[in-house]
CSV table of C-alpha atoms and ligand atoms in Angstrom, one decimal:
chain,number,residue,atom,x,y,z
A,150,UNK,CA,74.2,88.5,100.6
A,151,UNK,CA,76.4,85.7,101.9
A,152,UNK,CA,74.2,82.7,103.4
A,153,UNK,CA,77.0,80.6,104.7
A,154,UNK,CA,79.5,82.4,107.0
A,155,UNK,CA,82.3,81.8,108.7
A,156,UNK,CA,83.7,83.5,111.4
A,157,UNK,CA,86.5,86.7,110.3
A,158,UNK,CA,86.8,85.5,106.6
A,159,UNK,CA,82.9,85.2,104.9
A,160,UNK,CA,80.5,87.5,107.2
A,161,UNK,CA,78.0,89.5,106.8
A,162,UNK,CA,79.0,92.6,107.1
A,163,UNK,CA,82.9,93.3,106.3
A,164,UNK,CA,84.0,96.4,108.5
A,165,UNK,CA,86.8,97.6,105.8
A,166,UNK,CA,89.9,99.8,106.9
A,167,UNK,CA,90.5,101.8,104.3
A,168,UNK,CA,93.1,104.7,102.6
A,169,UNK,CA,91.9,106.7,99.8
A,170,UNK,CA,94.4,108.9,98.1
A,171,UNK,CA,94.7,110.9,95.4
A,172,UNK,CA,97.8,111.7,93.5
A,173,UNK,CA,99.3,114.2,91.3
A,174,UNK,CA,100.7,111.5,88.6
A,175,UNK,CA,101.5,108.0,88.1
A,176,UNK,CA,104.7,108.2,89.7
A,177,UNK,CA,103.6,109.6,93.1
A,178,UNK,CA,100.3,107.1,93.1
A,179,UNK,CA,102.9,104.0,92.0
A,180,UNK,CA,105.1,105.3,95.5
A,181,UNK,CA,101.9,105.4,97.4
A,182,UNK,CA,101.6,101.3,96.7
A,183,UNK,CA,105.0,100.7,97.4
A,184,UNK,CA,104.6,103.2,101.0
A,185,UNK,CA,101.6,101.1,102.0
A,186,UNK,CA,102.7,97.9,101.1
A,187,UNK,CA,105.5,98.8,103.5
A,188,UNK,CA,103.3,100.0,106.2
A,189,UNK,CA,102.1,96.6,105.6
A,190,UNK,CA,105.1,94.4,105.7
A,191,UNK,CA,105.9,96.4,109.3
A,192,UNK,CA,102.5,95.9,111.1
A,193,UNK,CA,102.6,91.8,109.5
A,194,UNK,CA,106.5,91.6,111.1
A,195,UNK,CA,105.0,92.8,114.5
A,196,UNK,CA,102.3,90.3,114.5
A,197,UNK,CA,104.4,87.4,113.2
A,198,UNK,CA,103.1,86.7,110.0
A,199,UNK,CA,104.8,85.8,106.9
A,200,UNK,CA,102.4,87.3,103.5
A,201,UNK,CA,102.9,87.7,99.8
A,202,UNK,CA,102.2,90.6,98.1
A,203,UNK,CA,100.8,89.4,94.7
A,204,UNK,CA,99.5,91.1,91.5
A,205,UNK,CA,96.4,90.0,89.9
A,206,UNK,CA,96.3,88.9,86.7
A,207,UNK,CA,94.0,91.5,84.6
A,208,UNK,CA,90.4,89.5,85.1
A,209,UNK,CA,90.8,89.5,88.4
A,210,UNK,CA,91.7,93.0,89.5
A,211,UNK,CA,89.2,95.7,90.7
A,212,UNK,CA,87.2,96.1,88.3
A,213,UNK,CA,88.1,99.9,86.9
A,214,UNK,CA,91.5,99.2,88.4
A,215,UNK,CA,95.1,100.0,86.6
A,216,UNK,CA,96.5,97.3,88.8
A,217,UNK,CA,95.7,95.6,92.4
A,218,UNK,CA,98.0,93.9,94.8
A,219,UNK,CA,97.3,91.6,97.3
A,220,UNK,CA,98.3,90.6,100.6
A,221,UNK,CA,97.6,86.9,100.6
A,222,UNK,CA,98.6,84.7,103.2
A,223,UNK,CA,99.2,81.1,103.0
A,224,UNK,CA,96.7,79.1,105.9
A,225,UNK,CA,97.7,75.4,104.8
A,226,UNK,CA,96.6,72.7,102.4
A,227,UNK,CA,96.9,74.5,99.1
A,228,UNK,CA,94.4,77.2,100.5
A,229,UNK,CA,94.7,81.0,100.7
A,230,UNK,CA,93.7,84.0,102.9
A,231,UNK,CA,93.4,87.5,101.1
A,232,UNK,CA,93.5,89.5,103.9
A,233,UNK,CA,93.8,93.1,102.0
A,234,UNK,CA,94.5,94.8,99.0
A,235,UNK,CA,96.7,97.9,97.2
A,236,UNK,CA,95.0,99.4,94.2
A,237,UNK,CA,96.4,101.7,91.6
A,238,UNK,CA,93.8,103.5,89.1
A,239,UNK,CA,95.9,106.4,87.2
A,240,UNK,CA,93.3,108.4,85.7
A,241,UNK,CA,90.7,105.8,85.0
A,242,UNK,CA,88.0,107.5,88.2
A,243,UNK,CA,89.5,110.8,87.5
A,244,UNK,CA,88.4,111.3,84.5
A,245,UNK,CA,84.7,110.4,84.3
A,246,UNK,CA,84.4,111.7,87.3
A,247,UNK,CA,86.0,115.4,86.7
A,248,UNK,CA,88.6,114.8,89.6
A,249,UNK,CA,91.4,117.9,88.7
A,250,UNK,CA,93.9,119.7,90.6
A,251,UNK,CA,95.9,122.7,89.6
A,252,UNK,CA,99.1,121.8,89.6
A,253,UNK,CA,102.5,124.2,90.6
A,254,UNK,CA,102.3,125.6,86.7
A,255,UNK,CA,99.3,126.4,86.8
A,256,UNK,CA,97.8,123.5,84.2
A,257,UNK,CA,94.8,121.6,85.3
A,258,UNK,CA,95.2,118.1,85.6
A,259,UNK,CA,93.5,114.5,86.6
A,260,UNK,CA,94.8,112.8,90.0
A,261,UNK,CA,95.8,109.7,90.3
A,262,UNK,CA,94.2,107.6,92.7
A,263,UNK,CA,95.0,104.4,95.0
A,264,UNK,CA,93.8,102.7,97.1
A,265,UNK,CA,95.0,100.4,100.1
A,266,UNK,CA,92.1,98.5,102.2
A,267,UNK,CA,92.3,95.6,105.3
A,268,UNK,CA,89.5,94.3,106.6
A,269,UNK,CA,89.2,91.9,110.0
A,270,UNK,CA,89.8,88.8,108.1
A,271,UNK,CA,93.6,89.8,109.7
A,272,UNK,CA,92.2,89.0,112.9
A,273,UNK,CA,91.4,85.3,110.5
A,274,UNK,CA,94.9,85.4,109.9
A,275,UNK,CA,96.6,85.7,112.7
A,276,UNK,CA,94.1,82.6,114.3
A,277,UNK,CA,94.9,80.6,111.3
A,278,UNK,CA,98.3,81.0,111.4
A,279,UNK,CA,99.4,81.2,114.8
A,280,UNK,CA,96.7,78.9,116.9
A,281,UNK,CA,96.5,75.6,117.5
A,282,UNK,CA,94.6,72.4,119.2
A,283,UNK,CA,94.4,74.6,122.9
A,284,UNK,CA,93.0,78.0,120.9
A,285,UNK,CA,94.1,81.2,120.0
A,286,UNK,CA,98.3,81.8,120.1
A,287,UNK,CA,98.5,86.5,119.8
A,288,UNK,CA,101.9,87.9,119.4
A,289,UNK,CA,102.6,90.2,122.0
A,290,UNK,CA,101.4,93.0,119.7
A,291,UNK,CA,98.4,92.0,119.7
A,292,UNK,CA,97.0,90.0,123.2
A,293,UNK,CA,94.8,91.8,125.3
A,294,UNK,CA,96.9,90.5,128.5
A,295,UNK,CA,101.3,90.2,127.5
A,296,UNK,CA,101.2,88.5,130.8
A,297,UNK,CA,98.2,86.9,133.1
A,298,UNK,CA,99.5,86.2,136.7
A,299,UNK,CA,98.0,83.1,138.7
A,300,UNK,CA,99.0,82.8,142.3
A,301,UNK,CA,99.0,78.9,143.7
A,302,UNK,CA,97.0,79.2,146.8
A,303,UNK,CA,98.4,77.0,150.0
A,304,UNK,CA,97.0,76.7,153.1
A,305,UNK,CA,101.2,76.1,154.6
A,306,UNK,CA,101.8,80.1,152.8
A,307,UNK,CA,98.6,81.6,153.9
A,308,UNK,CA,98.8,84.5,151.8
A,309,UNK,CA,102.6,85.3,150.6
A,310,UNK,CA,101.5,83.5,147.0
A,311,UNK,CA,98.6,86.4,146.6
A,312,UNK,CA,100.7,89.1,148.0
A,313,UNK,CA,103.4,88.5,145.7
A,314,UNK,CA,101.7,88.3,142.5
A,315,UNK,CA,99.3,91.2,143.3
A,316,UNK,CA,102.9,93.0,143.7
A,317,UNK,CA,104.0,91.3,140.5
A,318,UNK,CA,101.5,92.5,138.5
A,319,UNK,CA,101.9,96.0,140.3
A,320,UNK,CA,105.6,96.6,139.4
A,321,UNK,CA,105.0,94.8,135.4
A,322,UNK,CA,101.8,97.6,135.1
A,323,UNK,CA,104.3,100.5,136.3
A,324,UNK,CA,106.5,99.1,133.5
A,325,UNK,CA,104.1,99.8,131.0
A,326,UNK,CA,102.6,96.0,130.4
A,327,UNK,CA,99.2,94.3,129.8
A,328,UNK,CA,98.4,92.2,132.7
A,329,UNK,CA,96.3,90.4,134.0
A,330,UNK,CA,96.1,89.2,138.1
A,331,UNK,CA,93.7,86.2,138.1
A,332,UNK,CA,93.1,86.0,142.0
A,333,UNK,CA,89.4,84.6,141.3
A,334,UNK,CA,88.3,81.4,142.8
A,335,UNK,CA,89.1,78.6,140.7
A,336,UNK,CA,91.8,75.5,140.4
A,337,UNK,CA,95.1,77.1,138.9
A,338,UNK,CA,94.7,74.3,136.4
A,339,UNK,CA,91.4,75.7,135.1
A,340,UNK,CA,93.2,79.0,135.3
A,341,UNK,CA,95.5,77.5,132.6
A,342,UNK,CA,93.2,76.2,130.3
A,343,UNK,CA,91.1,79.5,130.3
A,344,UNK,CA,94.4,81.5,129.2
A,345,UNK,CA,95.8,78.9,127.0
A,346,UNK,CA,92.3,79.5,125.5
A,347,UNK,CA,92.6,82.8,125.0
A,348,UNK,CA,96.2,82.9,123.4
A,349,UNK,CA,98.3,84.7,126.6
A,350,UNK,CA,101.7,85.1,125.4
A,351,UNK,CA,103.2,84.6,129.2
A,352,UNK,CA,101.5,82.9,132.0
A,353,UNK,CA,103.7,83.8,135.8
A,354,UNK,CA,102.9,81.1,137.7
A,355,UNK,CA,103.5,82.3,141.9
A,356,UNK,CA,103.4,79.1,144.5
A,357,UNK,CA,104.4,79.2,148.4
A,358,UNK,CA,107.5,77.9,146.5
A,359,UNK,CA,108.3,80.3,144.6
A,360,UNK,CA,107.7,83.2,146.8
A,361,UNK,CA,110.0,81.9,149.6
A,362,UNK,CA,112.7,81.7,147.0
A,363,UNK,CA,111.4,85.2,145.1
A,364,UNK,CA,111.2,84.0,142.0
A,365,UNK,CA,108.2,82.7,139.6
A,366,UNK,CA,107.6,80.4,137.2
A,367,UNK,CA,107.3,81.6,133.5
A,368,UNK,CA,105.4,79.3,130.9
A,369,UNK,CA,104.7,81.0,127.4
A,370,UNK,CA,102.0,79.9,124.9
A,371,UNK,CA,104.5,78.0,123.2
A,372,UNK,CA,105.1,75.7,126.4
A,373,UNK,CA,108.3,77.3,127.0
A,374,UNK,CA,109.1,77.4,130.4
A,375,UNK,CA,111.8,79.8,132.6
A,376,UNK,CA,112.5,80.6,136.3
A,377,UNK,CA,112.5,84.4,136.2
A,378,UNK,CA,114.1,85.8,139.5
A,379,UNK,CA,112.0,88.9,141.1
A,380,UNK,CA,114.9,91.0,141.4
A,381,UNK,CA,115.0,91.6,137.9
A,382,UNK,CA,111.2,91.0,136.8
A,383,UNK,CA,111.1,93.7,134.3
A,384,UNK,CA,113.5,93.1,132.1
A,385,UNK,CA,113.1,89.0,132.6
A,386,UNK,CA,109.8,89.2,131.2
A,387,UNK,CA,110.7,91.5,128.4
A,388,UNK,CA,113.2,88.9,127.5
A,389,UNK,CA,110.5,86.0,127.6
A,390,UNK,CA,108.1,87.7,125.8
A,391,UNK,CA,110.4,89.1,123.1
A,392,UNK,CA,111.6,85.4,122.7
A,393,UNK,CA,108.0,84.0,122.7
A,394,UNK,CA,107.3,86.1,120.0
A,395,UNK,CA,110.7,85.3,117.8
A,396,UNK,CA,109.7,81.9,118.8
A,397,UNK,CA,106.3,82.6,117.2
A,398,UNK,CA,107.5,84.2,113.9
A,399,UNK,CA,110.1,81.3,113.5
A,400,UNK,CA,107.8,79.0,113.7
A,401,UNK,CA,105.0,80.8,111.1
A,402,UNK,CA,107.5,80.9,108.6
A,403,UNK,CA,108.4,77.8,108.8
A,404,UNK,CA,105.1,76.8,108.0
A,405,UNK,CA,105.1,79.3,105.2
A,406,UNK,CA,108.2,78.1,103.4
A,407,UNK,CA,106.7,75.2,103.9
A,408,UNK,CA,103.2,76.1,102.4
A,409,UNK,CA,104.9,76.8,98.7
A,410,UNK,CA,106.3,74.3,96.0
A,411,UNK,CA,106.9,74.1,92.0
A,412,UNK,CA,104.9,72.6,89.7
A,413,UNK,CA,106.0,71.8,85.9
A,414,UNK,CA,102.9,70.2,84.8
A,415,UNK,CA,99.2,70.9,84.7
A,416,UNK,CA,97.7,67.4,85.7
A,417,UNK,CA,100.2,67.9,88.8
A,418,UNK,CA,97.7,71.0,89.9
A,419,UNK,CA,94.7,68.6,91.0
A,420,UNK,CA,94.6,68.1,94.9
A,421,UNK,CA,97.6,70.2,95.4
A,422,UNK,CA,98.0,70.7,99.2
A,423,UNK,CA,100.6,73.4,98.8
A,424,UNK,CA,99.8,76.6,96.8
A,425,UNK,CA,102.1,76.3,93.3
A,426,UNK,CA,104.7,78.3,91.9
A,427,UNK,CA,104.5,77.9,88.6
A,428,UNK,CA,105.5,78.9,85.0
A,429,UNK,CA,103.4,81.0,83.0
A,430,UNK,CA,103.4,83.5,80.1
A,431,UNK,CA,100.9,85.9,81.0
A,432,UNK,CA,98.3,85.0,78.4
A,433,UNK,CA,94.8,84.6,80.2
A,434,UNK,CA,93.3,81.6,78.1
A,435,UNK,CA,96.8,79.8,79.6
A,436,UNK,CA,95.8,81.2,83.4
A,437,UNK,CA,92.2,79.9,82.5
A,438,UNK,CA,93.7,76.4,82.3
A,439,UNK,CA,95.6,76.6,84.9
A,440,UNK,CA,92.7,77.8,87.3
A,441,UNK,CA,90.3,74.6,86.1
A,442,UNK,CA,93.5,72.5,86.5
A,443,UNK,CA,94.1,73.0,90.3
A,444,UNK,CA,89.9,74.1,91.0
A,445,UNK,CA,90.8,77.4,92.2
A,446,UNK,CA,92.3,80.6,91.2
A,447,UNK,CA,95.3,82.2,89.2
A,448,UNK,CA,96.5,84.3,91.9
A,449,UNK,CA,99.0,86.4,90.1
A,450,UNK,CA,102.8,87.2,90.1
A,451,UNK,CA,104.5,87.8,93.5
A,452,UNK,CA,105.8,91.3,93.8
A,453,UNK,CA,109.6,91.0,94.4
A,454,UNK,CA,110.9,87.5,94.5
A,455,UNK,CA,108.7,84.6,94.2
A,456,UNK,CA,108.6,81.8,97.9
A,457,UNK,CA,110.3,79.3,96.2
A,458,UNK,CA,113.7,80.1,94.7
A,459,UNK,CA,113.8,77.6,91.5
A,460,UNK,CA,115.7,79.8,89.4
A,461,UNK,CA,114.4,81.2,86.4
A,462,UNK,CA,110.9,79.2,85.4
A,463,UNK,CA,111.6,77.1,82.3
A,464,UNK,CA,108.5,77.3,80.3
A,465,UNK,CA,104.4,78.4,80.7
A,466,UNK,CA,102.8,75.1,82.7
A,467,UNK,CA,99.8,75.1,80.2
A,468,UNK,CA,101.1,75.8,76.9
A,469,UNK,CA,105.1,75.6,76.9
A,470,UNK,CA,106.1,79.0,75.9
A,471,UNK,CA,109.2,80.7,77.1
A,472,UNK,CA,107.8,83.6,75.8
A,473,UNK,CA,107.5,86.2,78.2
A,474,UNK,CA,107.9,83.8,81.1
A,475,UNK,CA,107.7,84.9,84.6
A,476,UNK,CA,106.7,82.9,88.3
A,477,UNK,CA,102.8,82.7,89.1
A,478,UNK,CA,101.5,81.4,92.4
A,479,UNK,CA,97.9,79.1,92.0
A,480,UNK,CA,95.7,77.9,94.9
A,481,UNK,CA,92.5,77.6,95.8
A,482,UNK,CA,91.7,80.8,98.1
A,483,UNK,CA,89.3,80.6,100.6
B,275,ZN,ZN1,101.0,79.9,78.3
């Protein structure tokens, strides 16, 4: 049992999500991978989130495993979030364990079985990637409230400022959004802050002002800030929350290009604040080195093309090989 925990990514208890399948051969279990890793890349595009999906090397797959992929993602100097994994076992449960199928012919065969598994350190993710010094930044995908609604009280308006964002947030619920009409007492500043907090994609912000000239002011999470008419409220705030959330993504993988770079040599490995690309020819004593060299691990070869494009890899960073040379990524996961 962990002593030491940390909120979404070391707890004590890890609430797993988790698909267990089994297969009638190697072929259908190796297009069950390749399905979820899909499934995968689709739900990580909606939230924003730029991953790699990464093969272990051999000692450090599940143990029992054929192979295991997984979904790292990088959350800044040098370190590493696994957030999930893929795993592909052929025969290697089946068979001490009497798994069979009859299959079209008639034969009696083993299953192949896989595995694909997320757990909440996601939720980890998506803090560590996307928030920042005011809290928590959700995709639209994801927040609670798309849009939170604070009328500017004003003792010239009376009430026009609360009666047009309580019909604000009537017409955006009819159109099938999350919102949230904060009418409480409280300074619209604190209102804000509380929001900004909690990572609100779009804050409508509704003075005396505003309502004489029917429109509102939008600010995203991002600070990004629009007049949005109310003629055409719908389909305004659409717009401002689909571009708050390409905003978002743009900005994440920025950070994730950014989060990658080459290394040639083993003594460049120690204090690495980006996670290496490197050389390496498969052999473990060679991945060994390389994991005392940068203090963490050997996280494997990326599946599909590597985050830096350097071109073919020259040479195995620990002992200078070009035998059977592919890209490796090292960091130090968390
Ligand atoms: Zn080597």
């Amino acid at each position: 049992e962990t002593k030491t925990t940390r909120p979404f990514v070391r707890v004590r208890e890890i609430h797993f999500f988790e698909e267990h399948t089994c297969q009638v051969d190697e072929a259908a279990a190796t297009g069950r991978v390749a399905a979820n890793l899909a499934a995968f890349a689709r739900m990580a595009a909606a939230f924003g989130l730029p991953f790699l999906a990464i093969r272990r090397p051999e000692w450090d797959k599940f143990a029992g495993a054929y192979y295991s992929v997984a979904l790292d993602i990088p959350i800044g100097a040098g370190r590493t979030l696994q957030i999930g994994s893929v795993h592909h076992y052929r025969e290697n449960f089946a068979r001490p364990y009497g798994i069979r199928f009859e299959a079209a012919d008639g034969s009696t065969r083993y299953v192949h079985q896989t595995t694909f598994g997320l757990s909440e350190r996601l939720l980890g993710a998506v803090l560590a990637v996307h928030g920042d010094d005011r809290g928590a930044v959700f995709p639209r995908a994801l927040a609670p409230f798309e849009v939170v609604i604070v009328p500017i009280p004003s003792a010239a308006a009376g009430d026009l400022p609360q009666r047009t964002a309580a019909e604000v947030a009537r017409r955006l619920e009819a159109a099938g959004r999350r919102v949230r009409l904060d009418d409480g007492p409280g300074r619209p500043g604190a209102k804000y802050y509380h929001w900004e907090l909690l990572g609100a994609p779009l804050r409508l912000e509704i003075g005396a002002r505003e309502a004489a000239a029917q429109q509102l002011a939008a600010v995203d999470r991002l600070g990004q800030r629009t007049v949005l008419p109310l003629g055409e409220l719908e389909s305004a705030v659409d717009r401002a929350l689909d571009a708050f959330d390409r905003a978002l993504a743009e900005r994440a993988a920025a950070s994730f290009r950014a989060a990658f770079s080459i290394a040639t040599a083993l003594a460049d490995l120690a204090g690495s604040a980006t996670v290496r690309q490197i050389g390496w020819c498969g052999r473990e004593a060679c991945g060994h080195r390389i994991e005392q060299a940068i203090d963490g691990a050997l996280l494997g070869v990326p599946e599909g093309a590597p985050p830096v494009d350097g071109g073919a890899p020259a040479a195995c960073i620990a002992c200078g090989t070009t035998d059977g040379i592919r890209w490796a990524l090292a960091g130090r996961p968390l």
